[in-house]
Tab-separated table of C-alpha atoms in Angstrom:
chain	number	residue	atom	x	y	z
A	1	MET	CA	81.090	45.229	77.302
A	2	SER	CA	82.197	42.239	76.687
A	3	ASN	CA	84.969	41.995	79.350
A	4	PRO	CA	83.654	44.937	81.889
A	5	ARG	CA	86.500	46.472	84.069
A	6	THR	CA	85.925	45.644	87.891
A	7	ILE	CA	88.045	47.078	90.905
A	8	ARG	CA	88.801	45.137	94.441
A	9	LEU	CA	89.836	47.721	96.770
A	10	ALA	CA	91.420	45.303	99.653
A	11	LEU	CA	92.263	41.756	99.731
A	12	ASP	CA	89.626	41.081	102.255
A	13	ASP	CA	86.647	42.591	100.257
A	14	ASN	CA	83.698	40.519	99.083
A	15	VAL	CA	82.589	43.065	96.965
A	16	VAL	CA	84.005	44.492	93.667
A	17	VAL	CA	83.016	47.567	91.955
A	18	ALA	CA	81.890	47.472	88.414
A	19	VAL	CA	84.003	50.361	86.405
A	20	ASP	CA	81.918	49.393	83.633
A	21	PRO	CA	78.429	47.967	83.540
A	22	ILE	CA	78.291	44.162	84.044
A	23	ALA	CA	75.519	42.014	82.104
A	24	ALA	CA	74.158	38.747	83.692
A	25	GLY	CA	76.113	35.931	82.758
A	26	THR	CA	79.249	37.895	82.084
A	27	VAL	CA	82.332	36.456	84.229
A	28	VAL	CA	84.431	38.787	86.426
A	29	ALA	CA	86.640	38.336	88.958
A	30	GLY	CA	86.351	34.504	88.241
A	31	THR	CA	82.471	35.052	89.406
A	32	ILE	CA	79.564	34.573	86.754
A	33	ALA	CA	77.304	37.834	87.169
A	34	ARG	CA	73.781	36.543	88.151
A	35	GLU	CA	72.240	39.992	87.306
A	36	ARG	CA	72.442	42.951	85.895
A	37	VAL	CA	75.113	45.310	87.889
A	38	PRO	CA	75.175	49.118	86.741
A	39	ARG	CA	78.296	51.103	86.556
A	40	GLY	CA	79.717	52.358	89.991
A	41	HIS	CA	77.796	49.586	91.885
A	42	LYS	CA	79.125	46.726	93.277
A	43	MET	CA	78.941	43.024	92.473
A	44	ALA	CA	79.507	40.183	95.367
A	45	VAL	CA	82.602	37.826	94.676
A	46	ALA	CA	82.161	35.588	97.902
A	47	ALA	CA	79.097	34.275	99.439
A	48	ILE	CA	78.280	36.591	102.167
A	49	ALA	CA	75.803	34.978	104.988
A	50	PRO	CA	72.945	37.139	106.737
A	51	ASP	CA	74.172	39.456	108.872
A	52	GLU	CA	77.684	39.053	107.831
A	53	ALA	CA	79.551	42.174	106.921
A	54	VAL	CA	79.801	43.537	103.345
A	55	ARG	CA	83.341	44.973	103.056
A	56	LYS	CA	84.711	47.605	100.981
A	57	TYR	CA	87.874	49.443	101.034
A	58	GLY	CA	88.887	46.769	103.890
A	59	GLN	CA	86.301	48.318	106.215
A	60	VAL	CA	82.727	47.266	107.062
A	61	ILE	CA	80.297	49.325	104.921
A	62	GLY	CA	77.137	47.442	106.093
A	63	PHE	CA	75.426	43.796	106.683
A	64	ALA	CA	73.758	41.414	104.688
A	65	ALA	CA	70.000	41.658	104.891
A	66	ARG	CA	69.709	38.187	103.295
A	67	ALA	CA	71.943	35.474	102.164
A	68	ILE	CA	73.849	36.906	98.742
A	69	ALA	CA	75.475	34.651	96.332
A	70	PRO	CA	78.625	35.302	94.362
A	71	GLY	CA	77.549	37.426	91.490
A	72	ASP	CA	74.654	39.237	92.968
A	73	TRP	CA	74.126	42.960	92.457
A	74	VAL	CA	74.737	44.194	95.987
A	75	HIS	CA	72.658	47.647	97.188
A	76	GLU	CA	70.227	48.779	99.377
A	77	HIS	CA	67.720	45.339	98.660
A	78	ASN	CA	69.996	43.220	100.635
A	79	VAL	CA	72.543	45.296	102.486
A	80	ALA	CA	71.379	46.986	106.006
A	81	LEU	CA	72.780	49.108	108.187
A	82	ARG	CA	73.404	48.473	111.868
A	83	ASP	CA	75.534	50.070	114.523
A	84	PHE	CA	78.853	48.396	115.021
A	85	ALA	CA	82.062	48.869	117.113
A	86	ARG	CA	84.889	50.825	115.902
A	87	ASP	CA	88.525	50.874	117.252
A	88	TYR	CA	89.062	54.557	117.604
A	89	ARG	CA	93.041	53.324	118.472
A	90	PHE	CA	93.767	57.246	119.324
A	91	CYS	CA	97.002	58.274	118.114
A	92	GLU	CA	98.247	55.056	116.995
A	93	ALA	CA	99.094	56.210	113.091
A	94	ALA	CA	100.197	59.632	113.994
A	95	LYS	CA	103.649	60.715	112.752
A	96	ASN	CA	106.040	63.710	112.235
A	97	ASP	CA	104.785	65.088	108.656
A	98	GLU	CA	107.446	65.776	106.533
A	99	LEU	CA	107.488	69.632	105.732
A	100	LEU	CA	109.817	70.678	102.850
A	101	ALA	CA	112.688	73.511	103.882
A	102	PRO	CA	111.094	76.884	103.492
A	103	GLU	CA	113.258	77.633	100.028
A	104	LEU	CA	111.844	74.407	98.548
A	105	ARG	CA	108.374	75.234	98.913
A	106	ALA	CA	105.889	76.473	96.170
A	107	THR	CA	104.744	79.811	95.917
A	108	PHE	CA	101.372	81.433	94.706
A	109	GLU	CA	100.927	84.869	93.610
A	110	GLY	CA	98.019	86.288	96.341
A	111	TYR	CA	97.102	89.151	98.595
A	112	ALA	CA	99.027	89.972	102.089
A	113	ARG	CA	96.552	91.245	104.420
A	114	PRO	CA	97.218	93.472	107.260
A	115	ASN	CA	96.233	90.677	109.607
A	116	GLY	CA	99.023	88.408	108.173
A	117	ARG	CA	96.850	86.103	106.304
A	118	ALA	CA	96.909	85.943	102.273
A	119	GLY	CA	93.743	86.169	100.162
A	120	THR	CA	93.256	84.645	96.611
A	121	ARG	CA	90.689	87.064	95.700
A	122	ASN	CA	89.879	90.575	96.372
A	123	TYR	CA	86.269	91.360	96.641
A	124	ILE	CA	84.242	93.905	98.041
A	125	GLY	CA	81.455	92.289	100.403
A	126	VAL	CA	78.093	92.932	101.428
A	127	LEU	CA	76.530	91.137	104.666
A	128	THR	CA	73.582	91.287	106.426
A	129	SER	CA	73.075	90.548	110.062
A	130	VAL	CA	69.438	89.426	109.195
A	131	ASN	CA	67.407	88.221	106.759
A	132	CYS	CA	65.303	91.476	106.800
A	133	SER	CA	68.161	93.466	105.192
A	134	ALA	CA	68.915	91.222	102.430
A	135	SER	CA	67.036	92.646	99.946
A	136	ALA	CA	68.920	96.160	100.644
A	137	ALA	CA	72.187	94.826	100.583
A	138	LYS	CA	71.404	92.973	97.329
A	139	PHE	CA	70.366	96.166	96.052
A	140	ILE	CA	73.471	97.806	96.941
A	141	ALA	CA	75.603	95.202	94.955
A	142	GLU	CA	73.536	95.084	92.052
A	143	ALA	CA	73.643	98.816	91.567
A	144	VAL	CA	77.598	99.137	92.091
A	145	ASN	CA	78.093	96.177	89.521
A	146	ARG	CA	75.909	97.595	87.309
A	147	SER	CA	77.403	101.219	87.425
A	148	GLY	CA	80.435	100.574	85.223
A	149	ILE	CA	82.521	101.665	87.834
A	150	LEU	CA	84.702	98.553	88.571
A	151	ALA	CA	86.094	98.669	84.698
A	152	ASP	CA	87.949	101.497	86.839
A	153	TYR	CA	89.170	99.069	89.722
A	154	PRO	CA	90.638	96.225	87.667
A	155	GLY	CA	92.194	94.753	90.767
A	156	VAL	CA	88.992	94.325	92.284
A	157	ASP	CA	86.968	91.013	91.261
A	158	GLY	CA	83.715	92.450	92.583
A	159	VAL	CA	80.921	93.203	95.153
A	160	VAL	CA	79.512	90.433	96.619
A	161	ALA	CA	76.006	90.238	98.832
A	162	PHE	CA	76.161	87.528	101.357
A	163	VAL	CA	72.205	87.205	102.339
A	164	HIS	CA	70.450	84.421	104.681
A	165	GLY	CA	67.266	83.598	106.003
A	166	THR	CA	68.042	83.940	109.639
A	167	GLY	CA	69.460	86.667	112.613
A	168	CYS	CA	66.011	87.012	114.172
A	169	GLY	CA	63.440	85.078	115.769
A	170	MET	CA	66.262	83.279	117.164
A	171	ALA	CA	67.728	82.564	120.911
A	172	ALA	CA	70.239	85.489	121.720
A	173	ARG	CA	72.499	82.957	123.458
A	174	GLY	CA	73.488	79.373	122.836
A	175	GLU	CA	74.631	77.212	119.740
A	176	GLY	CA	72.666	79.026	117.101
A	177	TRP	CA	73.506	82.265	118.228
A	178	ASP	CA	77.404	81.362	118.356
A	179	VAL	CA	77.488	79.633	114.918
A	180	LEU	CA	76.015	82.755	113.179
A	181	GLN	CA	78.136	85.104	115.326
A	182	ARG	CA	81.402	83.109	113.919
A	183	THR	CA	80.032	83.142	110.675
A	184	GLN	CA	79.465	86.625	110.308
A	185	TRP	CA	82.707	87.458	111.607
A	186	GLY	CA	84.633	85.036	109.764
A	187	TYR	CA	83.422	86.880	106.319
A	188	ALA	CA	83.599	90.198	107.486
A	189	THR	CA	87.442	89.830	107.833
A	190	HIS	CA	88.102	87.168	105.540
A	191	PRO	CA	91.381	87.589	103.377
A	192	ASN	CA	89.654	87.511	100.205
A	193	LEU	CA	87.686	90.290	100.885
A	194	GLY	CA	89.316	93.805	100.354
A	195	ALA	CA	86.711	95.771	102.368
A	196	ALA	CA	83.325	94.776	103.783
A	197	LEU	CA	79.815	96.615	104.680
A	198	MET	CA	77.441	95.249	107.211
A	199	VAL	CA	73.699	96.215	106.674
A	200	GLY	CA	71.299	95.352	109.495
A	201	LEU	CA	67.735	96.478	109.735
A	202	GLY	CA	68.078	97.661	113.477
A	203	CYS	CA	65.865	95.752	115.626
A	204	GLU	CA	66.837	92.154	115.124
A	205	THR	CA	68.037	89.881	117.788
A	206	PHE	CA	71.735	89.722	115.857
A	207	GLN	CA	72.594	93.428	116.762
A	208	ILE	CA	75.700	94.567	115.067
A	209	ASP	CA	76.941	96.291	117.519
A	210	ARG	CA	77.109	93.422	119.788
A	211	LEU	CA	79.284	91.668	116.962
A	212	LYS	CA	81.642	94.571	116.812
A	213	ASP	CA	81.807	94.521	120.838
A	214	GLU	CA	82.642	90.905	121.006
A	215	TYR	CA	84.944	90.809	118.214
A	216	GLY	CA	85.956	94.160	119.394
A	217	MET	CA	85.988	95.030	115.347
A	218	VAL	CA	86.537	98.506	114.839
A	219	GLU	CA	84.855	100.573	111.768
A	220	GLY	CA	87.199	102.317	109.045
A	221	ASP	CA	87.596	101.921	105.580
A	222	HIS	CA	88.153	98.362	105.302
A	223	PHE	CA	84.857	97.654	107.283
A	224	GLN	CA	81.910	99.866	107.918
A	225	THR	CA	77.988	98.959	109.332
A	226	MET	CA	74.776	100.460	108.826
A	227	THR	CA	70.902	99.976	109.394
A	228	ILE	CA	67.959	100.650	107.266
A	229	GLN	CA	66.004	102.076	110.384
A	230	ALA	CA	69.013	104.276	111.328
A	231	THR	CA	69.285	105.374	108.051
A	232	GLY	CA	65.648	106.111	107.319
A	233	GLY	CA	64.438	103.071	104.610
A	234	THR	CA	65.074	101.183	102.091
A	235	ARG	CA	65.981	104.169	99.589
A	236	LYS	CA	68.043	106.130	101.337
A	237	THR	CA	70.183	102.989	102.807
A	238	VAL	CA	70.568	101.636	99.322
A	239	ALA	CA	71.941	105.048	98.333
A	240	GLU	CA	73.925	105.326	100.994
A	241	GLY	CA	75.679	102.217	100.948
A	242	VAL	CA	76.383	102.622	97.210
A	243	GLU	CA	78.345	105.750	97.868
A	244	ARG	CA	80.038	103.762	100.834
A	245	ILE	CA	81.088	100.993	98.559
A	246	LYS	CA	82.201	103.383	96.360
A	247	ALA	CA	84.530	105.287	98.869
A	248	MET	CA	86.342	101.703	99.921
A	249	LEU	CA	86.542	100.463	95.917
A	250	PRO	CA	89.943	102.393	95.784
A	251	VAL	CA	90.867	101.218	99.340
A	252	ALA	CA	90.441	97.588	97.953
A	253	ALA	CA	92.098	98.396	94.815
A	254	ARG	CA	95.269	99.231	96.567
A	255	ALA	CA	96.061	95.550	97.240
A	256	ARG	CA	98.274	93.924	94.782
A	257	ARG	CA	99.509	90.195	94.527
A	258	GLU	CA	102.803	89.052	95.250
A	259	THR	CA	104.683	86.361	95.785
A	260	ARG	CA	103.343	84.356	98.910
A	261	PRO	CA	104.430	80.741	100.277
A	262	ALA	CA	102.214	77.926	99.657
A	263	SER	CA	101.746	77.606	103.412
A	264	GLU	CA	99.439	80.641	103.157
A	265	ILE	CA	96.835	78.204	101.553
A	266	THR	CA	93.917	76.867	103.449
A	267	LEU	CA	92.270	74.752	101.548
A	268	ALA	CA	88.527	73.440	102.002
A	269	LEU	CA	87.754	70.066	101.074
A	270	GLN	CA	84.400	69.218	99.816
A	271	CYS	CA	82.298	66.443	98.106
A	272	GLY	CA	78.631	66.586	96.811
A	273	GLY	CA	76.598	64.319	94.308
A	274	SER	CA	79.288	61.479	95.233
A	275	ASP	CA	78.912	58.077	93.388
A	276	GLY	CA	80.669	54.805	93.493
A	277	TYR	CA	83.728	55.991	92.213
A	278	SER	CA	84.236	59.028	94.663
A	279	GLY	CA	86.076	56.940	96.874
A	280	ILE	CA	88.353	55.480	94.130
A	281	THR	CA	89.293	58.551	91.852
A	282	ALA	CA	88.719	62.379	92.821
A	283	ASN	CA	88.672	61.994	96.641
A	284	PRO	CA	91.907	59.615	96.637
A	285	ALA	CA	93.432	62.331	94.493
A	286	LEU	CA	92.003	65.002	96.340
A	287	GLY	CA	93.721	63.615	99.410
A	288	ALA	CA	97.221	63.240	97.722
A	289	ALA	CA	96.912	66.867	96.698
A	290	VAL	CA	96.249	67.489	100.275
A	291	ASP	CA	99.668	65.471	101.396
A	292	LEU	CA	101.389	67.641	98.945
A	293	LEU	CA	99.874	70.846	100.443
A	294	VAL	CA	100.877	69.963	103.947
A	295	ARG	CA	104.625	69.108	102.816
A	296	HIS	CA	104.822	72.655	101.631
A	297	GLY	CA	103.481	73.780	105.139
A	298	GLY	CA	99.676	74.699	103.603
A	299	THR	CA	96.520	73.536	105.513
A	300	GLY	CA	93.518	71.035	104.291
A	301	VAL	CA	90.262	71.377	105.886
A	302	LEU	CA	88.176	68.242	105.962
A	303	ALA	CA	84.393	68.585	106.880
A	304	GLU	CA	80.798	67.190	106.570
A	305	THR	CA	80.658	65.432	109.733
A	306	PRO	CA	77.705	63.403	108.873
A	307	GLU	CA	79.883	61.925	105.875
A	308	ILE	CA	82.825	60.585	107.816
A	309	TYR	CA	80.221	58.905	110.362
A	310	GLY	CA	81.362	55.441	110.060
A	311	ALA	CA	84.943	56.502	109.213
A	312	GLU	CA	85.949	58.380	112.242
A	313	HIS	CA	88.038	55.531	113.543
A	314	LEU	CA	90.221	55.983	110.622
A	315	LEU	CA	90.972	59.932	111.614
A	316	THR	CA	91.304	59.194	115.381
A	317	ARG	CA	94.231	57.011	114.724
A	318	ARG	CA	95.697	59.865	113.086
A	319	ALA	CA	95.096	62.401	115.515
A	320	VAL	CA	98.194	64.163	116.736
A	321	ASN	CA	96.847	63.624	120.567
A	322	ARG	CA	94.036	61.660	122.425
A	323	ALA	CA	92.283	65.193	123.090
A	324	VAL	CA	91.679	65.701	119.399
A	325	GLY	CA	90.609	62.306	118.760
A	326	GLU	CA	88.385	62.686	121.317
A	327	LYS	CA	86.993	65.694	120.245
A	328	LEU	CA	86.051	64.539	116.866
A	329	VAL	CA	84.250	61.518	118.507
A	330	GLU	CA	82.415	64.071	120.998
A	331	ARG	CA	80.997	65.668	117.814
A	332	ILE	CA	80.067	62.252	116.375
A	333	ARG	CA	77.726	61.667	119.731
A	334	TRP	CA	76.562	65.461	118.915
A	335	TRP	CA	75.189	64.438	116.029
A	336	GLU	CA	73.771	61.444	116.722
A	337	ASP	CA	71.823	63.142	119.428
A	338	TYR	CA	70.917	65.754	117.185
A	339	THR	CA	69.526	63.482	114.451
A	340	ALA	CA	67.587	61.908	117.040
A	341	ARG	CA	66.300	65.063	118.367
A	342	ASN	CA	64.794	65.806	114.921
A	343	ARG	CA	63.640	62.210	114.253
A	344	GLY	CA	65.953	61.362	111.612
A	345	GLU	CA	68.884	58.979	111.522
A	346	MET	CA	72.495	59.222	110.350
A	347	ASN	CA	71.714	57.196	107.507
A	348	ASN	CA	69.292	59.418	105.918
A	349	ASN	CA	72.347	60.019	103.806
A	350	PRO	CA	73.310	59.085	101.422
A	351	SER	CA	71.033	60.943	98.989
A	352	PRO	CA	68.864	58.909	96.177
A	353	GLY	CA	71.223	60.490	93.688
A	354	ASN	CA	73.956	58.908	95.798
A	355	LYS	CA	72.084	55.563	95.730
A	356	ALA	CA	71.783	55.802	92.214
A	357	GLY	CA	75.594	56.091	91.555
A	358	GLY	CA	76.176	53.255	93.729
A	359	LEU	CA	76.470	54.148	97.356
A	360	THR	CA	74.451	52.261	99.468
A	361	THR	CA	74.915	53.158	103.216
A	362	ILE	CA	76.152	56.094	105.097
A	363	LEU	CA	79.220	54.054	105.991
A	364	GLU	CA	80.156	53.290	102.413
A	365	LYS	CA	79.844	57.168	101.471
A	366	SER	CA	81.824	58.294	104.769
A	367	LEU	CA	84.602	55.958	104.035
A	368	GLY	CA	85.122	57.622	100.452
A	369	ALA	CA	84.895	61.166	101.814
A	370	ALA	CA	87.311	60.602	104.265
A	371	ALA	CA	89.824	59.638	101.556
A	372	LYS	CA	89.858	63.483	100.516
A	373	GLY	CA	92.075	63.936	103.851
A	374	GLY	CA	94.899	62.116	102.660
A	375	SER	CA	97.043	60.453	105.232
A	376	THR	CA	98.974	63.313	107.443
A	377	THR	CA	98.489	63.821	110.850
A	378	LEU	CA	95.176	65.312	112.063
A	379	ARG	CA	96.364	68.269	114.005
A	380	ALA	CA	92.974	69.843	114.926
A	381	VAL	CA	89.471	69.539	115.201
A	382	TYR	CA	87.128	72.622	114.553
A	383	GLU	CA	83.488	73.763	115.586
A	384	TYR	CA	81.582	75.052	112.718
A	385	ALA	CA	82.951	78.577	110.997
A	386	GLU	CA	85.696	78.498	113.970
A	387	PRO	CA	89.114	80.153	112.819
A	388	VAL	CA	91.201	77.713	111.232
A	389	LYS	CA	94.733	78.620	113.112
A	390	ASP	CA	96.409	75.069	112.765
A	391	LYS	CA	98.732	74.422	109.780
A	392	GLY	CA	98.753	70.665	108.325
A	393	PHE	CA	95.376	68.696	107.904
A	394	VAL	CA	92.237	69.411	110.171
A	395	PHE	CA	88.914	68.684	110.599
A	396	MET	CA	85.571	70.953	110.791
A	397	ASP	CA	82.343	69.854	112.108
A	398	THR	CA	79.691	71.276	109.601
A	399	PRO	CA	76.631	69.341	107.973
A	400	GLY	CA	76.845	67.353	104.993
A	401	TYR	CA	74.732	69.762	103.099
A	402	ASP	CA	77.175	71.437	100.389
A	403	PRO	CA	76.218	75.181	100.724
A	404	VAL	CA	76.058	75.027	104.818
A	405	GLY	CA	79.509	72.959	104.861
A	406	ALA	CA	81.137	74.618	102.719
A	407	THR	CA	80.197	78.286	104.608
A	408	GLY	CA	81.780	77.233	107.895
A	409	GLN	CA	85.003	76.517	106.214
A	410	VAL	CA	85.226	79.595	104.413
A	411	ALA	CA	84.133	81.292	107.578
A	412	GLY	CA	87.013	79.699	109.180
A	413	GLY	CA	89.448	81.314	106.988
A	414	CYS	CA	89.456	78.877	103.587
A	415	ASN	CA	90.834	80.738	100.507
A	416	VAL	CA	90.497	77.916	97.911
A	417	MET	CA	88.470	75.379	97.671
A	418	CYS	CA	88.135	71.625	95.762
A	419	PHE	CA	84.843	70.099	95.398
A	420	THR	CA	84.648	66.468	94.105
A	421	THR	CA	81.579	65.209	92.477
A	422	GLY	CA	80.458	61.945	90.532
A	423	ARG	CA	76.410	62.824	89.519
A	424	GLY	CA	77.522	66.457	88.678
A	425	SER	CA	77.547	69.447	91.172
A	426	ALA	CA	77.030	72.758	90.465
A	427	PHE	CA	78.526	75.283	93.015
A	428	GLY	CA	80.637	77.964	93.661
A	429	CYS	CA	81.316	79.852	97.078
A	430	LYS	CA	82.288	83.393	97.000
A	431	PRO	CA	84.669	84.562	98.099
A	432	ALA	CA	86.957	81.307	97.939
A	433	PRO	CA	87.309	79.962	94.460
A	434	SER	CA	85.931	76.529	93.932
A	435	LEU	CA	87.704	73.445	91.715
A	436	LYS	CA	85.354	71.145	90.490
A	437	LEU	CA	86.693	67.486	90.546
A	438	ALA	CA	84.931	64.852	88.420
A	439	THR	CA	84.966	61.475	89.700
A	440	ASN	CA	84.357	59.813	86.297
A	441	SER	CA	84.934	60.784	82.537
A	442	GLN	CA	81.290	60.944	81.725
A	443	VAL	CA	80.252	63.758	84.314
A	444	PHE	CA	83.495	65.260	82.892
A	445	ARG	CA	82.355	65.357	79.344
A	446	SER	CA	78.613	65.784	79.639
A	447	MET	CA	78.975	69.140	82.329
A	448	ILE	CA	82.399	70.410	80.931
A	449	ASP	CA	81.197	73.840	81.498
A	450	ASP	CA	81.045	73.297	85.468
A	451	MET	CA	84.170	70.747	85.927
A	452	ASP	CA	87.635	71.702	86.270
A	453	ILE	CA	89.398	68.434	86.172
A	454	ASP	CA	88.674	64.855	85.227
A	455	CYS	CA	89.867	62.283	87.934
A	456	GLY	CA	88.059	59.744	85.841
A	457	ALA	CA	91.580	59.028	84.195
A	458	VAL	CA	92.512	57.249	87.150
A	459	LEU	CA	90.143	54.470	86.299
A	460	ASP	CA	92.193	54.219	82.876
A	461	GLY	CA	95.277	53.648	84.737
A	462	VAL	CA	96.045	57.384	85.479
A	463	PRO	CA	98.185	56.753	88.905
A	464	VAL	CA	96.509	58.858	92.038
A	465	ALA	CA	99.427	60.140	92.985
A	466	GLN	CA	99.927	61.708	89.634
A	467	LYS	CA	96.553	62.992	89.381
A	468	GLY	CA	97.088	64.825	93.189
A	469	GLU	CA	100.037	66.429	91.731
A	470	GLU	CA	97.969	67.883	89.077
A	471	ILE	CA	95.461	69.005	91.627
A	472	PHE	CA	97.638	70.278	93.626
A	473	ARG	CA	99.210	72.670	90.756
A	474	ARG	CA	95.877	73.656	89.823
A	475	VAL	CA	95.415	74.710	93.149
A	476	LEU	CA	98.294	77.284	92.993
A	477	ALA	CA	97.342	78.310	89.786
A	478	VAL	CA	93.500	79.448	90.922
A	479	ALA	CA	95.118	80.906	94.186
A	480	SER	CA	97.229	82.753	91.906
A	481	GLY	CA	93.889	84.224	89.834
A	482	GLU	CA	93.330	81.571	87.215
A	483	ARG	CA	89.340	81.871	87.228
A	484	THR	CA	87.553	78.348	87.844
A	485	LYS	CA	84.470	77.114	85.709
A	486	SER	CA	81.889	77.932	88.477
A	487	GLU	CA	83.900	81.828	88.851
A	488	GLU	CA	83.242	81.839	85.217
A	489	LEU	CA	79.355	80.844	85.392
A	490	GLY	CA	78.633	83.427	87.931
A	491	TYR	CA	78.265	81.115	90.825
A	492	GLY	CA	79.002	82.220	94.661
A	493	ASP	CA	76.568	84.536	95.536
A	494	LEU	CA	73.568	82.383	96.648
A	495	GLU	CA	75.715	79.753	98.310
A	496	PHE	CA	76.137	81.651	101.254
A	497	VAL	CA	74.135	79.419	103.813
A	498	PRO	CA	75.149	79.631	107.663
A	499	TRP	CA	73.822	76.793	109.314
A	500	GLN	CA	71.308	77.471	111.416
A	501	ILE	CA	70.716	75.525	114.549
A	502	GLY	CA	67.844	75.749	117.309
A	503	ALA	CA	64.268	76.673	117.294
A	504	VAL	CA	62.958	79.361	115.007
A	505	MET	CA	60.598	81.691	117.334
């Protein structure tokens, strides 16, 4: 391209981002490119001395591993990661979020649940206490879905088996137990489920009766449990499970969509397969949508703690109080210890695909990922799968691995998800519908069957705020029943992946 486009994101940045590939010898931003710079990657526009900070977004994304001349391609070969002091400046940017009057707030067509929450889908879930009952749960769901009986209940979206790989060979106390227990309770009571059946083996560490006792769960039309051993084996369990689901169908089908305020939307914010455009297009646009949702009284849930590492100081400044800010820092410290115990490091992220797309360090990735959270006050910090009760912008501590992070957010009560991607992620997360936001138009076009919204238009001059408004309106439409691309493809059954912490014994 004779006149490749570049973006300089802050006045004190010493790099620009190549919107289009830059050929060696091309003059861009007043600088002659000394070598080819791929699309989405960075080119130096100032001399950067060894050990000097490389800056993008007006923030440090790494340090020069050797002298970098103007026009050099800036990437792994000449940028290193090292620790540096972050000024947390707790609460200095916190403000009173501007909320619209109730009569001016947007609405959607959702399901009013008895516990006061609103659903955007109406599934029946078959949960498992342990991997040993996973096949039986899958057989139950498949038998009902194949039977044709769902045609008599068009208000029920389907029967989904949420199976996982743990539940035994684990400690019966501690972090791992608490995480699994919160996750199972969160799904069993999720507003997007009209009813749930939990199936166990019977002798596992994760006992269903203990879950029921500790959470005060009472069996009835909407929630039931059974074990393979007590029922008399797999065939009897599947037959009994199918009959129980058939009895639940008319109960779930009684739910009807009705007009609900947008304040009842709890939106999970995810990104995966990120690239050099993520922090320029889709993530800020999603942040603008979150700001709108908060204005209408709703909740946005940012997550993936390893992917805000190095950007956490931008969130602590927005904390509603010091305790919230310090809780976020405490989770960062936990992750530093967790990765060290497992002989890893925080910069194991970005992935190879992220790097091919232009991301060089976890600091750069985190600064772009944090943009999904918009600009409003950080109201709370939750642990993995904790019930999200606060309104406004909040954070949940999860891994960056998408299925695990999303599972925690859904368990916390998120009833819709927005998922940004620059490389092209294939993902869904039943029972919550997931909108896929492409960071660039090339990925949107090449994966058109997976992508819902093209945020690459921002590179062509569409304002971020305008794209944010589009995302917000699509969230309302999807919450009202419009199907996403991942739902049309059938994604979401296998993406239930609770975070497994601790020794497998």
